[in-house]
Structure formats: C-alpha cells, structure tokens
Short mmCIF file of C-alpha atoms in Angstrom, two decimals:
data_model
loop_
_atom_site.label_atom_id
_atom_site.label_comp_id
_atom_site.label_asym_id
_atom_site.label_seq_id
_atom_site.Cartn_x
_atom_site.Cartn_y
_atom_site.Cartn_z
CA MET N 69 0.00 0.00 0.00
CA ALA N 70 3.05 2.29 0.20
CA GLY N 71 2.56 5.39 -1.96
CA LYS N 72 -1.06 4.46 -2.74
CA ARG N 73 -4.07 6.07 -1.14
CA PRO N 74 -6.31 3.37 0.42
CA THR N 75 -9.70 3.01 -1.28
CA LEU N 76 -13.13 1.83 -0.20
CA MET N 77 -12.38 -1.51 -1.85
CA ASP N 78 -9.18 -1.87 0.18
CA VAL N 79 -11.17 -1.33 3.38
CA ALA N 80 -13.84 -3.75 2.22
CA GLU N 81 -11.27 -6.50 1.57
CA ALA N 82 -9.55 -5.88 4.92
CA ALA N 83 -12.86 -6.00 6.81
CA GLY N 84 -14.26 -8.91 4.79
CA VAL N 85 -17.41 -7.05 3.74
CA SER N 86 -18.78 -5.54 0.53
CA ARG N 87 -17.75 -2.15 -0.82
CA ALA N 88 -21.38 -0.99 -0.51
CA LEU N 89 -21.38 -1.83 3.19
CA VAL N 90 -18.15 0.15 3.71
CA SER N 91 -19.77 3.10 1.95
CA ILE N 92 -22.74 2.91 4.32
CA VAL N 93 -20.44 2.98 7.35
CA MET N 94 -18.30 5.84 6.00
CA ARG N 95 -21.43 7.92 5.33
CA ASP N 96 -22.84 7.04 8.75
CA ALA N 97 -25.99 5.89 6.99
CA PRO N 98 -28.43 3.25 8.32
CA GLY N 99 -28.09 -0.35 7.13
CA ALA N 100 -25.08 -1.77 9.00
CA SER N 101 -24.96 -3.51 12.37
CA GLU N 102 -22.90 -2.08 15.21
CA ALA N 103 -20.45 -4.99 14.98
CA THR N 104 -19.97 -4.39 11.25
CA ARG N 105 -19.45 -0.68 11.80
CA LEU N 106 -16.75 -1.33 14.38
CA LYS N 107 -15.02 -3.85 12.10
CA VAL N 108 -15.06 -1.46 9.12
CA GLN N 109 -13.88 1.49 11.21
CA GLU N 110 -11.01 -0.56 12.62
CA ALA N 111 -9.97 -1.66 9.13
CA ALA N 112 -10.09 1.95 7.92
CA ARG N 113 -7.92 3.12 10.83
CA HIS N 114 -5.42 0.34 10.23
CA LEU N 115 -5.10 1.20 6.53
CA GLY N 116 -5.09 4.96 7.12
CA TYR N 117 -8.17 5.39 4.94
CA ARG N 118 -9.76 8.84 4.70
CA PRO N 119 -12.90 9.61 2.65
CA ASP N 120 -12.21 11.51 -0.59
CA SER N 121 -14.06 14.75 0.05
CA ARG N 122 -13.52 15.89 -3.53
CA ALA N 123 -15.39 12.88 -4.91
CA ARG N 124 -18.18 13.41 -2.39
CA LEU N 125 -18.54 17.01 -3.44
CA LEU N 126 -18.68 16.07 -7.11
CA ARG N 127 -21.52 13.63 -6.40
CA SER N 128 -23.48 16.13 -4.36
CA SER N 129 -25.58 19.02 -5.67
CA ARG N 130 -24.41 21.03 -2.64
CA THR N 131 -20.83 21.56 -1.54
CA ARG N 132 -21.68 23.53 1.64
CA LEU N 133 -18.36 25.29 1.13
CA LEU N 134 -17.76 28.94 2.00
CA GLY N 135 -14.74 30.42 0.24
CA ILE N 136 -12.59 32.97 2.05
CA SER N 137 -9.92 35.06 0.36
CA PHE N 138 -7.37 36.73 2.64
CA SER N 139 -4.01 38.46 2.40
CA THR N 140 -0.83 36.85 3.69
CA ALA N 141 0.48 40.36 4.38
CA HIS N 142 -2.06 40.97 7.16
CA ALA N 143 -1.77 38.88 10.32
CA PHE N 144 -5.13 40.25 11.46
CA HIS N 145 -6.76 38.32 8.61
CA ALA N 146 -5.58 35.04 10.16
CA GLU N 147 -7.47 35.85 13.36
CA ILE N 148 -10.61 36.45 11.33
CA VAL N 149 -10.17 33.12 9.54
CA ASP N 150 -9.84 31.28 12.88
CA ALA N 151 -13.18 32.63 14.05
CA ALA N 152 -14.85 32.00 10.69
CA TYR N 153 -14.12 28.27 10.92
CA ALA N 154 -16.01 28.01 14.20
CA GLY N 155 -19.00 29.92 12.88
CA ALA N 156 -19.21 27.85 9.71
CA THR N 157 -18.96 24.53 11.56
CA GLU N 158 -21.87 25.47 13.81
CA ARG N 159 -24.06 25.92 10.72
CA GLY N 160 -22.92 22.70 9.04
CA TYR N 161 -20.65 24.34 6.49
CA ASP N 162 -16.94 24.04 5.75
CA ILE N 163 -14.42 26.63 4.61
CA ALA N 164 -11.98 26.76 1.71
CA LEU N 165 -9.16 29.31 1.87
CA SER N 166 -7.39 31.13 -0.94
CA ALA N 167 -4.54 33.56 -0.29
CA VAL N 168 -3.70 36.84 -1.96
CA ALA N 169 0.09 36.97 -1.99
CA ASN N 170 3.06 38.20 -4.00
CA GLY N 171 2.59 36.84 -7.49
CA ARG N 172 -0.97 35.70 -6.73
CA PRO N 173 -3.47 38.50 -7.41
CA GLU N 174 -6.88 38.74 -5.84
CA GLN N 175 -8.68 37.73 -9.04
CA ARG N 176 -6.83 34.42 -9.10
CA ALA N 177 -7.55 33.83 -5.40
CA VAL N 178 -11.27 34.37 -5.94
CA GLU N 179 -11.47 32.32 -9.14
CA SER N 180 -9.81 29.36 -7.43
CA LEU N 181 -12.52 29.40 -4.77
CA LEU N 182 -15.21 29.35 -7.43
CA ASP N 183 -13.42 26.49 -9.20
CA LEU N 184 -13.62 24.51 -5.93
CA GLY N 185 -17.39 24.85 -5.98
CA CYS N 186 -17.74 27.35 -3.13
CA GLU N 187 -21.37 28.34 -2.74
CA ALA N 188 -20.61 31.78 -1.28
CA LEU N 189 -17.55 33.98 -0.91
CA ILE N 190 -16.22 36.06 1.98
CA LEU N 191 -13.57 38.49 0.76
CA ILE N 192 -11.46 40.04 3.53
CA SER N 193 -10.49 43.64 2.69
CA PRO N 194 -11.01 43.20 -1.06
CA LEU N 195 -9.16 45.58 -3.36
CA LEU N 196 -11.16 44.79 -6.51
CA GLY N 197 -13.35 47.47 -8.07
CA GLU N 198 -17.13 47.57 -7.75
CA ALA N 199 -17.70 46.22 -11.27
CA GLU N 200 -15.47 43.19 -10.70
CA LEU N 201 -17.04 42.49 -7.33
CA ALA N 202 -20.53 42.78 -8.81
CA GLY N 203 -19.54 40.24 -11.47
CA TYR N 204 -18.71 37.69 -8.79
CA ALA N 205 -21.86 38.57 -6.85
CA ALA N 206 -23.91 37.72 -9.95
CA ARG N 207 -22.61 34.15 -9.69
CA VAL N 208 -22.69 33.48 -5.91
CA PRO N 209 -23.46 35.49 -2.75
CA VAL N 210 -20.42 37.62 -1.84
CA VAL N 211 -19.73 39.23 1.53
CA SER N 212 -17.08 41.94 1.78
CA LEU N 213 -15.45 41.88 5.20
CA LEU N 214 -13.79 45.05 6.60
CA ARG N 215 -14.71 47.10 3.52
CA ASP N 216 -18.16 48.61 2.99
CA ASP N 217 -17.80 50.75 -0.16
CA VAL N 218 -18.51 47.81 -2.45
CA GLY N 219 -21.80 48.76 -4.09
CA GLU N 220 -25.29 47.35 -3.63
CA ALA N 221 -24.71 43.93 -5.22
CA LEU N 222 -22.59 42.70 -2.31
CA ASP N 223 -23.21 42.22 1.38
CA SER N 224 -20.68 43.81 3.68
CA VAL N 225 -19.66 43.47 7.31
CA SER N 226 -17.34 46.18 8.55
CA SER N 227 -16.17 48.14 11.54
CA ASP N 228 -16.96 51.84 11.98
CA ASP N 229 -13.59 53.46 11.25
CA PHE N 230 -14.86 56.96 12.05
CA GLU N 231 -16.07 55.87 15.46
CA GLY N 232 -12.85 53.94 16.10
CA ILE N 233 -10.71 57.00 15.44
CA ARG N 234 -13.05 59.18 17.50
CA ILE N 235 -12.67 56.77 20.43
CA ALA N 236 -8.88 56.83 20.01
CA ILE N 237 -8.73 60.63 20.07
CA GLU N 238 -11.16 60.80 22.99
CA HIS N 239 -8.89 58.46 24.99
CA LEU N 240 -5.76 60.47 24.28
CA THR N 241 -7.27 63.91 24.88
CA SER N 242 -8.69 62.65 28.19
CA LEU N 243 -5.05 61.99 29.15
CA GLY N 244 -4.13 65.58 28.31
CA HIS N 245 -2.74 65.01 24.80
CA GLN N 246 -3.20 67.74 22.21
CA ARG N 247 -0.21 67.21 19.92
CA ILE N 248 -1.46 63.97 18.38
CA VAL N 249 -0.18 62.50 15.11
CA HIS N 250 -1.82 59.92 12.88
CA VAL N 251 0.53 57.55 11.03
CA ASP N 252 -1.84 56.63 8.23
CA GLY N 253 -2.37 53.49 6.17
CA GLY N 254 -1.83 54.99 2.74
CA SER N 255 -4.18 53.50 0.14
CA THR N 256 -4.73 50.28 2.13
CA VAL N 257 -8.38 49.34 2.77
CA SER N 258 -9.67 51.63 5.59
CA GLY N 259 -6.59 53.87 5.24
CA PRO N 260 -8.41 56.83 3.63
CA GLN N 261 -11.39 56.48 5.99
CA ARG N 262 -9.27 56.55 9.15
CA ARG N 263 -7.19 59.41 7.80
CA GLU N 264 -10.29 61.51 7.06
CA ALA N 265 -11.84 60.58 10.40
CA PHE N 266 -8.68 61.74 12.20
CA ARG N 267 -8.62 65.03 10.34
CA ALA N 268 -12.30 65.73 10.98
CA GLU N 269 -12.27 64.81 14.68
CA MET N 270 -9.11 66.80 15.44
CA LEU N 271 -10.54 69.90 13.72
CA ARG N 272 -13.82 69.44 15.58
CA ARG N 273 -11.85 69.62 18.82
CA GLY N 274 -9.86 72.67 17.68
CA LEU N 275 -6.62 70.66 17.38
CA GLU N 276 -4.11 70.50 14.52
CA PRO N 277 -4.54 67.27 12.52
CA ARG N 278 -0.93 66.29 11.84
CA ILE N 279 -0.73 63.26 9.53
CA VAL N 280 2.42 61.33 8.56
CA ALA N 281 2.55 58.89 5.67
CA GLY N 282 2.68 55.31 6.88
CA GLY N 283 1.24 51.96 5.82
CA PRO N 284 0.18 48.56 7.13
CA THR N 285 3.58 47.05 8.02
CA GLU N 286 6.27 47.40 10.67
CA GLU N 287 8.61 48.90 8.08
CA ASP N 288 6.07 51.65 7.38
CA GLY N 289 5.89 52.40 11.10
CA LEU N 290 9.68 52.48 11.42
CA ARG N 291 9.94 54.96 8.58
CA ALA N 292 7.21 57.18 10.02
CA GLY N 293 8.73 57.01 13.50
CA HIS N 294 12.09 58.11 12.14
CA GLU N 295 10.41 61.11 10.50
CA LEU N 296 8.82 62.08 13.83
CA ARG N 297 12.02 62.01 15.89
CA ALA N 298 12.96 65.61 15.10
CA ASP N 299 9.68 66.98 16.45
CA PRO N 300 7.95 64.21 18.38
CA PRO N 301 4.29 64.64 19.34
CA THR N 302 2.98 63.55 22.72
CA ALA N 303 0.81 60.81 21.19
CA ILE N 304 0.57 58.75 17.99
CA ILE N 305 -2.37 56.84 16.53
CA ALA N 306 -1.07 54.23 14.10
CA PHE N 307 -3.08 52.81 11.21
CA ASN N 308 -2.87 49.31 12.66
CA ASP N 309 -0.98 47.30 15.27
CA ARG N 310 1.82 46.22 12.93
CA CYS N 311 2.48 49.83 11.99
CA ALA N 312 2.40 50.73 15.69
CA LEU N 313 5.09 48.13 16.43
CA GLY N 314 7.38 49.81 13.92
CA VAL N 315 6.64 53.20 15.49
CA LEU N 316 7.44 51.82 18.96
CA GLU N 317 10.77 50.41 17.82
CA SER N 318 11.76 53.66 16.12
CA LEU N 319 10.88 55.79 19.14
CA ARG N 320 12.73 53.56 21.58
CA ALA N 321 15.79 53.47 19.32
CA ALA N 322 15.81 57.27 19.52
CA GLY N 323 15.78 57.15 23.34
CA LEU N 324 12.15 58.19 23.69
CA ARG N 325 10.13 56.43 26.40
CA VAL N 326 6.68 54.98 25.79
CA PRO N 327 4.34 56.18 27.22
CA GLU N 328 6.26 58.69 29.38
CA ASP N 329 7.48 60.74 26.40
CA VAL N 330 5.14 59.55 23.64
CA SER N 331 1.93 57.49 23.90
CA VAL N 332 1.28 55.04 21.06
CA LEU N 333 -2.13 53.65 20.16
CA GLY N 334 -2.64 50.86 17.63
CA TYR N 335 -5.68 49.63 15.73
CA ASP N 336 -7.14 46.07 15.43
CA ASP N 337 -6.22 44.70 18.87
CA SER N 338 -4.39 41.87 17.11
CA GLN N 339 -2.27 39.13 18.67
CA PHE N 340 0.73 41.46 18.35
CA ALA N 341 -0.92 44.01 20.65
CA ARG N 342 -1.56 41.36 23.30
CA LEU N 343 2.01 40.05 23.52
CA SER N 344 3.30 40.32 27.09
CA TYR N 345 6.37 42.32 26.09
CA VAL N 346 4.37 44.71 23.88
CA GLN N 347 1.07 45.40 25.71
CA LEU N 348 -0.08 47.85 23.04
CA SER N 349 -3.16 49.94 23.67
CA SER N 350 -5.37 49.45 20.64
CA ILE N 351 -8.79 49.93 19.07
CA SER N 352 -10.43 46.50 18.88
CA GLN N 353 -12.51 45.56 15.84
CA ASP N 354 -13.68 42.33 17.53
CA ALA N 355 -12.35 39.95 14.90
CA PRO N 356 -14.40 36.95 16.13
CA LEU N 357 -17.66 38.92 16.00
CA LEU N 358 -16.89 40.33 12.55
CA ALA N 359 -16.02 36.88 11.23
CA ARG N 360 -19.12 35.23 12.62
CA ALA N 361 -21.32 38.01 11.28
CA ALA N 362 -19.83 37.54 7.80
CA VAL N 363 -20.32 33.78 7.94
CA GLU N 364 -23.89 34.17 9.14
CA ARG N 365 -24.64 36.65 6.38
CA ALA N 366 -23.18 34.38 3.67
CA ILE N 367 -25.18 31.38 4.88
CA ASP N 368 -28.38 33.41 5.29
CA ARG N 369 -28.05 34.54 1.66
CA LEU N 370 -27.68 30.90 0.60
CA GLU N 371 -30.60 29.60 2.60
CA SER N 372 -33.12 32.41 2.04
CA PRO N 373 -33.41 34.81 -0.92
CA THR N 374 -32.80 38.10 0.86
CA PRO N 375 -31.31 41.26 -0.68
CA ALA N 376 -27.76 42.33 0.06
CA ALA N 377 -27.28 44.21 3.34
CA HIS N 378 -24.53 46.18 5.05
CA GLN N 379 -23.66 45.63 8.71
CA VAL N 380 -21.41 48.09 10.56
CA ARG N 381 -20.13 47.18 14.01
CA THR N 382 -18.80 49.62 16.61
CA PRO N 383 -15.18 49.07 17.74
CA HIS N 384 -13.99 49.65 21.29
CA LEU N 385 -10.85 50.71 23.14
CA VAL N 386 -8.49 48.29 24.88
CA VAL N 387 -6.08 50.15 27.19
CA ARG N 388 -2.71 48.60 27.95
CA SER N 389 0.69 50.05 28.79
CA THR N 390 1.59 52.17 25.74
CA THR N 391 -0.71 55.10 26.49
CA GLY N 392 -0.48 57.41 29.49
CA PRO N 393 -0.77 61.05 30.58
CA ALA N 394 0.78 63.69 28.32
CA ARG N 395 4.23 64.88 29.34
CA ALA N 396 4.41 68.31 30.91
#
C-alpha cells in the first residue's frame, strides 16, 4: 500500500465485507450492524483510509463550502479566519481558503474558490473594483469583510472606522494630549477612511490634525517614527498594530520612552498588541464577531433569498501600557 491512497475496496477487503457496506459505514448511513461498523472502522484506521471529500462534493448538488480570500500580508486576517471556521462549523458548512500573496493577485484567489465549488464567498479587505465584485456577486453570494464601499450587489460586514478614530482621540485627549499625530495606512483598505476621520475629529476639537505617511507594516511604522524624531508629538495613533510596532521600535531606538514621552495607540487589537512584552493599547474591531457576522450573512443569503445588506459594528478601546498622561 506504500505510496497508494487506500480506497473503499481496500477497506472492504480488509474488513471482509462488501464495498457498498463500507460506503454505508463511512457515510454514517443506516443499514449496518454495530459490529460491522466497528469492524469497518477498525480496518479503515489500520489502513489509514480517509474519505475523498472531492469525490463526495462532485456527487453532491451542494458543496456547503464557503470560500474565504485573505491576504498573507495581514496577520489580522488570520485571526478572522480562525473565528470564521467556528462559525461555519456550527451551521454545518466548511471553509476553503485562498490567499492573496506576492505573485498571486486577488482575481486568481477568488477564481480558485469558485473552481472549488464554493457556494458563497467572503472576501477580507477586497481591493477589486465595484464592477469586478458585482460580477462575482452575480454568480454566488459575496460578503465583503472590513470594507463597505462595495456597491449594492454585495453584502458587507465592517467596523466603523470613524467611530474607532473618534474613540482613540477621545482616549488620548482625556489623558491631556493635544499634539497627536496619525501615522496613516496609505491606500490600504480603511486607510483613507481613518485618515479623514482623524482630520475631521481633530478639527472638531480645535486641534491640529498632523498626519504622517505610513502603511500597514512594521517597516512603514519604522519609517514614520524616524520622521517624527525631530519633532515628536505627545501621542501617535497608528493605522494598525503592525504599523504601531514599527513606530514603537523607532521611538525607543531614539531614546524616547513609551508612554512617558510619547503614547502610542494601535488599531485592530491583534495578537501582536496582546504580547506580554508589547502590551499595546489598541482599538479593537472584535475579529471573532466580525467573522461570525460575515459567515452568518453568507449562509443566510444561501438559505433564504434576501437582498444584500450592510452591517457596521462599533469598535472599542483596549487600554494597555503604551498610552499614558501627556508629558508636561
């Protein structure tokens, strides 16, 4: 059997029963005695047999597969995927993943999910235009996760970026900060929204909205932090937690203390923020709740013909050790 995948017939021969009876046991269908089931299951374990899910899907008119596209560049996406699995399992569905990575554009990631027979798609922070997204939505239900400006053909589940930034500024001003800088996310999904929210909220409070070009990675934060060394503010709101980590490293390399000299606030409340040696204050988007909401919406669209809808959740503040009172 070395190098060969065990088949139903192999199990049948090992158990001394018919192939049809093995199929009944593997499908957990009625028609086999308890003794026969135990004998077949033992033979299957001994041979290392596993049902061919691809063949099962081809035979079925339903795949019960939800396809999720995500970016390998964003660790926060992995946390969303973790929660999505749990939500799908509870509803009797499974998940197929397809990554957007260097050399693998989003279109290819989405098409591969459709080729697998996914009945609905959940696209995390999609970058495709409205027309392309609408084209996919004409084939299967599509839920955009973390991005809501996707047109009326798609469902969306997102976090309120304007409220998240307002909460961030409220936290810092309550600590006496007025010289607050936003290291933005560039053209990344949610980058323009958070940048505009920062500008509007700072002006509303009569404060100068100082914005420094950043991005979604640690390297972007390092570069922005280096730019801020000459005239450091008392507080920084980074586009996301990864960017905040880069800012932290740059400030500490320059001899600035966090939060005594400069407070730093991240966004996402990712696993990075919760590390014991980081303890980054952050705006939480509640990844598990967002993921479950997207899964529920995709399945609801499959099981009842409802029009596309847009859900917006409110983020909240998680205070840790990187924010404190403004320096005198």
